[in-house]
Amino acid sequence: MANRLHRLGRSEAANGLVLVSPPAIFAVLLLAAPLGLLFLYSFLTDGYLTILWEFTFQNYRDAWSDPLVRTVMLRSLGVSMMVTAITVLLAFPVAYFVSFHVRPDRKSLWLFLITIPFWTSYLIRVFLWKVILGYNGVLNSGLLGLGLIDEPLTFILYNVNAVVITLAHAYAPFAILPIFVALEKIDRSLLEAGRDLGESDLMTFWRVTLPLSMSGVVAAVLIVFIPTIGDYVTPQLVGGPEGRMVANIIHLQYLRLDNYPAGSAIAVSAMVMVTAISLLFLFLNRRFLRGRK
Amino acid sequence: MTAARWFKMYALGYLVFLYAPILLLPIFAFNDGTIIAFPLQGFTTKWFSQMFGNATLALAVKNSLIIAVSSAVLATCLGVFAARAATRYTFPGKGGIIGLIMLPLVLPEIIVAVSLLGVLLGLGVSLGIWTVILGHVLICTPYAIAILNSAFQSLDRSLEEAAYDLGESRLSTFRLIILPLVAPGIVSSLLISFTISLDEFIIAFFLAGTEPTLPVYIFSQFRFPQAVPAIMALGTILVLLSIMLLAIAEYFRRRGIAKSGGKDTGGFL
């Protein structure tokens, strides 16, 4: 009997592996292998239009000793962190509202409305932020019309601020969904218990709801922070020269200068930094993530 | 009660923020002026008619449709395999394998793009439509899996067992019982993948070679101020199209969950 069960288990495992193999092989060939090669390239030498198989750390030394690359790299990290903080802080009340104050049969509609803009014409949306934030833009003409300002604001386009605003807009739904899912899982009787034990609404939120939703907040932070650092379109269109980010130099190295090793070294450096920060963040929040599967 | 009112006002304000750029799109698409700024210059439909006579645009649309349809079909096929394996079976290394397949969800797209470019050029492959398809399948598959997971998760295992007891084989059970039940999820996954591929820029920008796709064409036109109003017209049509596709996808996703007796937890992700 035990033997048969064992065999059944083994065949189940085998079935599962066979079934998962097409997407898994695809991911290994087109994701894992290319990422490995990217890593390898970053240690090779660039011979104009070819890549020489000479192992070197020079690409990393060049990248990190170049003040331009260093500035752009740190700026990208800063922008990503700001975007993440703004996005998650703005998103939390919305997720809370949909989870706690919207009728259950209306929740899907709200989530649908929130996700629509995320999937429509990313490029054109970014371009329209230029129209909104520009010198003759919607915001400036609106504020001028209302008499709130005397001359157009110039600090909101072609710099880091514009990049932050535009990215915070682009990634908003990404932050709302994980927080919403975590809030939905909270057992509502815990909140009643909190109030019955004499806590105020605010303290109940602080001591029950927030800690229980932290897994969603952490997921939201990572799902916004990691992709934003590699955004190319937004800094290119609204960032101006002082808003360039790391994707713009990767693009420059790859497509303009045709220097794959240098581009790879910058890409790998950026990914290593992002991963390190993400792991640190996970570590700092470990008590919220433990035992909540 | 007042707290609830405040939350609702905040959420509505947030929706306005989310939709602000999209709402501006039709305004400038019908504005009779080449500069995209206020004040408006009057009503015109010339940007729409200008768009229809554009040969490069037509080619870009054709390429994008080929890419989006192929990517949607391939990503959904791979998604069915992965979602079925993830919801029905336990196997060694499951977390790692599924994690790798889902990785493009968080990986910056430029990393996916440059790493694929490195491999393809290293192999001496010439870039074109099908290299973009490979990249798009990679990034669409995680979304397809997320949607299909919820469809497969709400399947009642006893239906499948009943089919086996009645003498159906593994394959015929999948075709006769499981596939019809998850069909709405499959339609939803196809539509979402199609929308994502149609809108994707960075991977197409790196991997398309000289073939234009719709977003690559749009990006190239931003450099010419006089071309921008026509892009606003194009964008209006694209936004309407995507909203339509997403609405249909949402309809099928909900129907699928209702059909297999699951509970709607909302959202695509």
XYZ file of C-alpha atoms in Angstrom:
562
model
C 0.000 0.000 0.000
C 2.693 2.433 1.034
C 4.659 1.425 -2.013
C 1.699 2.120 -4.295
C 1.077 5.487 -2.695
C 4.716 6.268 -3.156
C 4.522 5.360 -6.823
C 1.367 7.424 -7.236
C 3.114 10.392 -5.676
C 6.044 9.909 -7.955
C 3.860 9.704 -11.044
C 2.031 12.830 -9.914
C 5.351 14.631 -9.624
C 6.345 13.310 -13.041
C 3.034 14.440 -14.538
C 3.466 17.873 -13.077
C 7.011 18.165 -14.413
C 5.982 17.034 -17.901
C 3.126 19.511 -17.897
C 5.224 22.457 -16.728
C 8.104 21.660 -19.077
C 7.023 23.645 -22.194
C 6.789 27.023 -20.404
C 9.755 26.087 -18.212
C 11.992 25.228 -21.179
C 10.876 28.413 -22.922
C 11.775 30.450 -19.837
C 15.144 28.747 -19.466
C 16.076 29.281 -23.126
C 14.765 32.825 -23.489
C 15.138 34.208 -19.985
C 17.624 32.332 -17.820
C 20.167 31.721 -20.603
C 20.044 35.312 -21.934
C 20.398 36.688 -18.398
C 23.381 34.395 -17.915
C 24.890 35.612 -21.143
C 24.291 39.237 -20.146
C 26.229 38.513 -16.975
C 29.005 36.851 -18.992
C 29.187 39.730 -21.495
C 29.789 42.155 -18.656
C 33.156 40.462 -18.012
C 34.276 40.335 -21.650
C 36.197 42.857 -23.708
C 34.661 45.010 -26.397
C 36.493 44.806 -29.695
C 34.766 47.200 -32.037
C 31.636 45.427 -33.424
C 32.761 42.092 -31.988
C 33.177 40.770 -28.494
C 36.583 39.459 -27.493
C 36.664 36.485 -25.147
C 39.079 38.091 -22.737
C 37.957 38.051 -19.147
C 38.145 41.442 -17.460
C 36.706 43.601 -14.680
C 37.442 46.688 -16.755
C 33.776 47.258 -17.736
C 32.772 47.548 -14.103
C 35.773 49.732 -13.290
C 34.916 51.993 -16.245
C 31.254 52.169 -15.330
C 31.824 53.000 -11.687
C 34.653 55.459 -12.240
C 32.605 57.402 -14.794
C 30.967 60.236 -12.841
C 28.119 60.386 -15.395
C 27.232 56.714 -14.965
C 27.507 57.026 -11.191
C 25.239 60.063 -11.095
C 22.661 58.461 -13.368
C 22.742 55.224 -11.397
C 22.193 56.962 -8.055
C 19.540 59.190 -9.582
C 17.710 56.124 -10.922
C 17.738 54.566 -7.472
C 16.511 57.799 -5.916
C 13.739 58.207 -8.487
C 12.627 54.591 -8.047
C 12.503 54.938 -4.279
C 10.536 58.173 -4.485
C 8.125 56.748 -7.031
C 7.659 53.662 -4.857
C 7.002 55.677 -1.697
C 4.541 58.021 -3.427
C 2.761 55.249 -5.313
C 2.307 53.005 -2.298
C 1.235 55.822 0.052
C -1.305 57.140 -2.452
C -2.509 53.646 -3.315
C -3.115 52.352 0.201
C -6.243 54.411 0.941
C -7.710 53.430 -2.419
C -7.106 49.731 -1.778
C -8.524 50.186 1.738
C -11.599 51.935 0.380
C -12.284 49.235 -2.218
C -11.766 46.425 0.280
C -13.646 47.878 3.279
C -16.166 50.382 1.957
C -17.266 49.095 -1.444
C -20.172 46.655 -1.742
C -18.805 43.160 -2.572
C -20.562 43.018 -5.930
C -19.043 46.365 -6.931
C -15.434 45.500 -6.065
C -14.629 43.961 -9.450
C -15.908 47.071 -11.203
C -13.656 49.329 -9.123
C -10.635 47.141 -9.738
C -11.456 47.054 -13.427
C -11.656 50.857 -13.569
C -8.332 51.114 -11.748
C -6.514 48.701 -14.070
C -7.797 50.008 -17.431
C -5.404 52.966 -17.787
C -2.517 50.666 -16.973
C -3.058 48.689 -20.161
C -3.684 51.486 -22.615
C -1.059 53.231 -24.711
C 1.761 53.619 -22.242
C 3.749 55.779 -24.686
C 0.904 58.153 -25.361
C 0.089 58.478 -21.672
C 3.679 59.474 -20.941
C 3.597 61.945 -23.809
C 0.382 63.450 -22.456
C 2.077 64.127 -19.124
C 4.355 66.382 -21.127
C 1.229 68.169 -22.321
C -0.093 68.412 -18.774
C 3.156 69.569 -17.159
C 4.532 71.717 -20.000
C 5.117 75.492 -20.116
C 1.786 76.049 -21.888
C 0.454 72.874 -20.362
C -2.878 72.025 -18.847
C -1.657 72.464 -15.289
C -0.003 75.819 -15.900
C -2.886 77.267 -17.903
C -5.291 76.009 -15.267
C -3.362 77.549 -12.391
C -2.821 80.790 -14.329
C -6.528 80.918 -15.158
C -7.417 80.488 -11.507
C -4.945 83.234 -10.610
C -3.008 80.978 -8.286
C 0.309 81.649 -10.028
C 1.574 84.664 -11.991
C 3.842 82.861 -14.426
C 4.048 79.249 -15.601
C 5.823 76.819 -13.313
C 8.960 75.481 -14.972
C 10.180 73.081 -12.317
C 7.689 70.397 -13.321
C 8.908 69.400 -16.789
C 12.199 68.083 -18.161
C 13.608 67.136 -14.799
C 13.418 64.508 -12.092
C 10.077 65.804 -10.755
C 8.373 65.131 -14.065
C 9.837 61.630 -14.163
C 8.598 60.905 -10.644
C 5.064 62.185 -11.335
C 4.750 60.292 -14.597
C 6.090 57.015 -13.216
C 3.925 57.282 -10.098
C 0.951 57.539 -12.430
C 2.045 54.638 -14.615
C 2.601 52.206 -11.761
C -0.407 53.133 -9.603
C -2.513 50.024 -10.340
C 0.470 47.799 -9.690
C 0.556 49.077 -6.116
C -3.188 48.944 -5.468
C -3.781 45.307 -6.417
C -1.422 43.505 -3.982
C -2.505 45.737 -1.084
C -6.142 45.075 -1.942
C -5.568 41.321 -1.996
C -3.877 41.432 1.436
C -6.681 43.581 2.903
C -9.315 41.200 1.530
C -7.723 38.298 3.402
C -8.047 39.976 6.797
C -10.588 38.248 9.001
C -13.092 41.017 9.777
C -13.881 39.558 13.195
C -10.368 40.530 14.305
C -11.305 44.182 13.800
C -14.459 43.737 15.865
C -12.394 42.047 18.551
C -10.035 45.021 18.557
C -12.902 47.449 19.047
C -14.600 45.260 21.642
C -11.402 45.328 23.640
C -11.657 49.103 23.754
C -9.320 50.217 20.983
C -10.313 53.254 18.935
C -10.790 52.884 15.163
C -7.410 54.451 14.551
C -5.620 52.185 17.010
C -7.392 49.142 15.563
C -6.106 50.152 12.157
C -2.595 50.712 13.495
C -2.383 47.525 15.554
C -4.505 45.075 13.525
C -5.241 46.132 9.947
C -1.897 47.646 9.029
C 0.313 44.806 10.324
C -1.948 42.233 8.661
C -1.821 44.081 5.338
C 1.954 44.563 5.395
C 2.520 41.508 3.188
C 0.583 43.323 0.460
C 2.454 46.564 1.056
C 5.783 44.755 0.779
C 4.667 43.088 -2.476
C 3.493 46.465 -3.799
C 6.827 48.081 -2.930
C 8.818 45.424 -4.766
C 6.524 45.255 -7.782
C 6.842 49.034 -8.255
C 10.447 49.536 -7.213
C 12.092 46.872 -9.386
C 10.592 47.674 -12.802
C 10.653 51.479 -12.417
C 14.422 51.603 -12.182
C 14.637 50.242 -15.714
C 12.080 52.542 -17.296
C 13.260 54.023 -20.567
C 10.330 55.917 -22.077
C 9.482 58.247 -19.211
C 12.960 59.708 -18.610
C 13.477 59.923 -22.355
C 10.269 61.872 -23.003
C 9.746 64.014 -19.904
C 13.073 63.813 -18.061
C 15.223 66.141 -20.143
C 19.007 65.965 -19.768
C 18.938 66.076 -15.966
C 16.291 63.395 -15.706
C 18.114 60.605 -17.561
C 17.989 57.204 -15.955
C 19.960 54.007 -16.189
C 17.879 52.532 -19.041
C 18.859 55.498 -21.197
C 22.567 54.785 -20.810
C 22.038 51.064 -21.326
C 20.231 51.922 -24.558
C 23.046 54.282 -25.537
C 25.720 51.632 -24.949
C 23.806 48.896 -26.730
C 22.213 50.521 -29.751
C 24.242 53.688 -30.320
C 27.774 52.770 -29.270
C 27.383 49.034 -29.889
C 29.370 48.315 -26.745
C 27.624 45.261 -25.288
C 30.125 44.545 -22.508
C 29.890 48.104 -21.160
C 26.085 48.107 -21.458
C 25.896 44.720 -19.756
C 28.124 45.857 -16.889
C 25.812 48.827 -16.268
C 22.711 46.622 -16.520
C 24.171 44.031 -14.139
C 25.271 46.744 -11.675
C 21.774 48.208 -11.658
C 20.164 44.808 -11.151
C 22.548 43.894 -8.338
C 21.775 47.158 -6.538
C 18.038 46.704 -6.970
C 18.201 43.107 -5.758
C 20.314 44.053 -2.745
C 17.923 46.825 -1.743
C 14.915 44.563 -2.267
C 16.443 41.821 -0.118
C 17.291 44.337 2.588
C 13.729 45.603 2.471
C 12.362 42.055 2.730
C 14.708 41.395 5.662
C 13.557 44.537 7.501
C 9.937 43.480 7.052
C 10.478 39.815 7.810
C 8.263 39.783 10.901
C 5.243 40.766 8.776
C 5.861 38.027 6.233
C 6.470 35.108 8.546
C 3.880 32.356 8.724
C 1.284 34.101 6.617
C 0.851 31.904 3.600
C -19.866 57.191 8.203
C -18.093 60.438 7.378
C -14.834 58.516 7.150
C -16.396 56.386 4.435
C -17.380 59.555 2.550
C -13.823 60.867 2.717
C -12.445 57.610 1.443
C -14.873 57.616 -1.449
C -13.966 61.183 -2.395
C -10.300 60.316 -2.234
C -10.800 57.225 -4.400
C -12.806 59.208 -6.966
C -10.096 61.890 -7.019
C -7.566 59.137 -7.554
C -9.545 57.838 -10.538
C -9.497 61.348 -12.005
C -5.696 61.372 -11.607
C -5.498 57.958 -13.293
C -7.698 58.947 -16.203
C -6.508 62.559 -16.668
C -4.079 61.849 -19.541
C -6.500 59.557 -21.350
C -9.287 62.110 -21.125
C -7.059 64.711 -22.784
C -6.431 62.431 -25.737
C -9.715 62.915 -27.665
C -9.625 66.653 -26.928
C -6.378 67.079 -28.854
C -7.322 64.505 -31.465
C -10.152 66.764 -32.601
C -8.301 70.045 -32.016
C -7.571 72.061 -35.164
C -3.993 73.035 -34.325
C -0.578 71.435 -34.623
C 0.541 72.484 -31.147
C -0.625 70.203 -28.369
C -1.504 72.882 -25.818
C -4.344 75.066 -24.638
C -6.199 77.142 -25.768
C -7.960 74.873 -28.262
C -8.180 76.016 -31.882
C -11.494 74.568 -33.057
C -12.927 71.275 -34.194
C -11.468 69.113 -36.978
C -11.401 65.483 -38.074
C -8.456 65.969 -40.436
C -6.019 64.153 -38.130
C -8.109 61.025 -38.445
C -8.286 61.212 -42.241
C -4.544 61.966 -42.418
C -3.929 58.793 -40.487
C -5.728 56.535 -42.933
C -3.549 57.448 -45.903
C -0.286 56.705 -44.100
C 1.623 53.723 -45.572
C 4.238 53.406 -42.778
C 1.464 53.419 -40.216
C -0.403 50.728 -42.134
C 2.724 48.547 -42.154
C 3.251 49.156 -38.425
C -0.355 48.181 -37.702
C -0.001 45.025 -39.764
C 3.243 44.041 -38.003
C 1.784 44.780 -34.582
C -1.313 42.710 -35.284
C 0.779 39.736 -36.424
C 2.967 40.063 -33.337
C 0.070 40.550 -30.918
C -2.003 37.638 -32.241
C 0.973 35.240 -32.285
C 2.169 36.327 -28.840
C -1.323 36.018 -27.366
C -1.814 32.497 -28.732
C 1.648 31.261 -27.730
C 1.612 32.897 -24.289
C -1.843 31.482 -23.554
C -0.767 27.979 -24.642
C 2.281 28.134 -22.371
C 0.081 29.658 -19.677
C -2.364 26.738 -19.827
C 0.483 24.276 -19.256
C 1.959 26.261 -16.381
C -1.359 27.071 -14.692
C -2.577 23.472 -14.925
C 0.714 22.184 -13.519
C 0.758 24.789 -10.751
C -2.831 24.276 -9.580
C -3.190 20.503 -9.978
C 0.204 18.926 -9.280
C 2.983 19.071 -6.758
C 6.428 18.394 -8.122
C 10.000 18.991 -7.011
C 11.348 22.475 -7.677
C 7.830 23.827 -8.262
C 8.437 27.153 -6.552
C 11.667 27.798 -8.453
C 10.295 26.782 -11.854
C 7.097 28.816 -11.531
C 9.143 31.682 -10.082
C 11.407 31.723 -13.137
C 8.422 31.712 -15.517
C 6.781 34.565 -13.559
C 10.025 36.577 -13.287
C 9.344 38.913 -16.267
C 6.465 40.355 -14.238
C 8.944 42.237 -12.059
C 12.069 42.298 -14.213
C 12.614 45.684 -15.893
C 11.691 45.247 -19.549
C 14.942 46.790 -20.715
C 16.836 43.938 -19.038
C 14.686 41.382 -20.879
C 15.246 43.326 -24.107
C 19.039 43.669 -23.920
C 19.611 40.117 -22.702
C 17.544 38.719 -25.591
C 19.303 41.044 -28.029
C 22.660 39.741 -26.813
C 21.659 36.110 -27.374
C 20.016 36.671 -30.754
C 22.915 38.645 -32.151
C 25.356 36.190 -30.581
C 23.600 33.409 -32.495
C 23.713 35.519 -35.646
C 19.907 35.627 -35.898
C 18.568 38.543 -37.905
C 16.031 40.690 -36.075
C 12.452 40.968 -37.231
C 8.858 40.309 -36.361
C 9.420 36.862 -34.931
C 12.171 37.978 -32.539
C 9.689 40.494 -31.116
C 7.157 37.661 -30.781
C 9.656 35.645 -28.704
C 10.156 38.579 -26.351
C 6.452 39.329 -26.097
C 5.572 35.701 -25.327
C 8.067 35.919 -22.482
C 6.420 38.964 -20.887
C 2.806 37.980 -21.656
C 3.062 34.464 -20.206
C 3.112 35.580 -16.528
C -0.087 37.596 -17.038
C -1.687 34.660 -18.860
C -0.721 32.376 -15.956
C -2.134 34.794 -13.381
C -5.495 34.818 -15.165
C -5.542 31.092 -15.948
C -4.517 30.186 -12.385
C -7.757 31.586 -11.037
C -9.702 29.717 -13.735
C -7.980 26.408 -12.965
C -8.071 26.960 -9.199
C -11.844 27.130 -9.115
C -12.172 23.802 -10.946
C -13.875 21.080 -8.954
C -11.513 18.109 -8.895
C -14.405 15.632 -8.521
C -15.697 16.466 -12.025
C -12.405 15.292 -13.431
C -12.453 12.144 -11.293
C -16.008 11.402 -12.404
C -14.830 11.538 -16.015
C -12.003 9.098 -15.287
C -14.468 6.761 -13.552
C -16.705 6.884 -16.611
C -13.797 5.635 -18.699
C -12.447 8.820 -20.251
C -8.714 9.053 -20.816
C -6.553 11.835 -19.431
C -6.569 13.669 -22.759
C -10.269 13.315 -23.492
C -11.092 14.426 -19.948
C -9.014 17.539 -20.506
C -10.756 18.218 -23.816
C -14.321 17.391 -22.718
C -14.417 18.546 -19.096
C -11.601 20.867 -18.176
C -11.198 22.883 -21.359
C -14.863 23.960 -21.599
C -14.812 24.999 -17.933
C -11.680 27.125 -18.272
C -12.559 28.408 -21.763
C -13.650 31.842 -20.499
C -10.312 32.159 -18.690
C -8.527 31.276 -21.925
C -10.424 33.929 -23.873
C -9.634 36.462 -21.147
C -5.955 35.500 -21.227
C -5.821 35.801 -25.023
C -7.318 39.284 -24.922
C -5.069 40.543 -22.117
C -1.933 39.149 -23.788
C -3.002 40.708 -27.081
C -3.462 44.096 -25.406
C -0.109 43.914 -23.613
C 1.754 42.925 -26.788
C 0.047 45.602 -28.871
C 1.132 48.267 -26.377
C 4.657 47.009 -25.637
C 7.445 49.320 -26.718
C 10.893 48.580 -25.279
C 11.253 44.966 -26.408
C 9.955 45.820 -29.884
C 12.305 48.825 -29.990
C 15.328 46.593 -29.344
C 14.310 43.442 -31.184
C 12.310 44.573 -34.227
C 15.326 45.508 -36.337
C 13.997 47.640 -39.191
C 10.393 46.417 -38.966
C 8.156 49.086 -37.396
C 5.586 48.109 -34.797
C 2.821 50.436 -33.698
C 4.460 51.710 -30.484
C 7.855 52.033 -32.220
C 6.182 54.083 -34.950
C 4.409 56.254 -32.373
C 7.661 56.836 -30.484
C 9.470 57.858 -33.685
C 6.729 60.371 -34.492
C 7.112 62.192 -31.162
C 10.266 63.773 -32.582
C 8.238 65.650 -35.194
C 5.864 68.159 -33.582
C 3.743 68.399 -36.735
C 3.107 64.627 -36.614
C 1.849 64.619 -33.045
C -1.844 65.554 -33.610
C -2.266 62.531 -35.878
C -0.721 60.418 -33.100
C -3.361 61.797 -30.718
C -6.020 60.617 -33.177
C -4.348 57.219 -33.421
C -4.105 57.071 -29.619
C -7.814 57.804 -29.249
C -8.643 54.840 -31.463
C -6.135 52.614 -29.639
C -7.499 53.543 -26.220
C -11.073 52.829 -27.312
C -9.951 49.518 -28.784
C -8.060 48.469 -25.646
C -10.914 49.441 -23.340
C -13.237 47.344 -25.491
C -10.883 44.345 -25.453
C -10.315 44.645 -21.697
C -14.051 44.905 -21.033
C -14.643 41.720 -23.043
C -11.747 40.039 -21.215
C -13.216 41.047 -17.841
C -16.632 39.710 -18.897
C -15.135 36.328 -19.786
C -13.000 36.199 -16.661
C -16.046 36.720 -14.454
C -18.161 34.286 -16.440
C -15.438 31.662 -16.141
C -15.314 31.999 -12.374
C -19.102 31.882 -12.130
C -19.225 28.838 -14.412
C -16.869 26.749 -12.320
C -18.561 27.874 -9.121
C -15.656 29.873 -7.715
C -15.787 33.116 -5.795
C -14.714 36.307 -7.536
C -11.747 37.800 -5.752
C -11.580 40.605 -8.289
C -8.874 41.893 -10.571
C -6.665 40.292 -13.167
C -3.671 39.788 -10.924
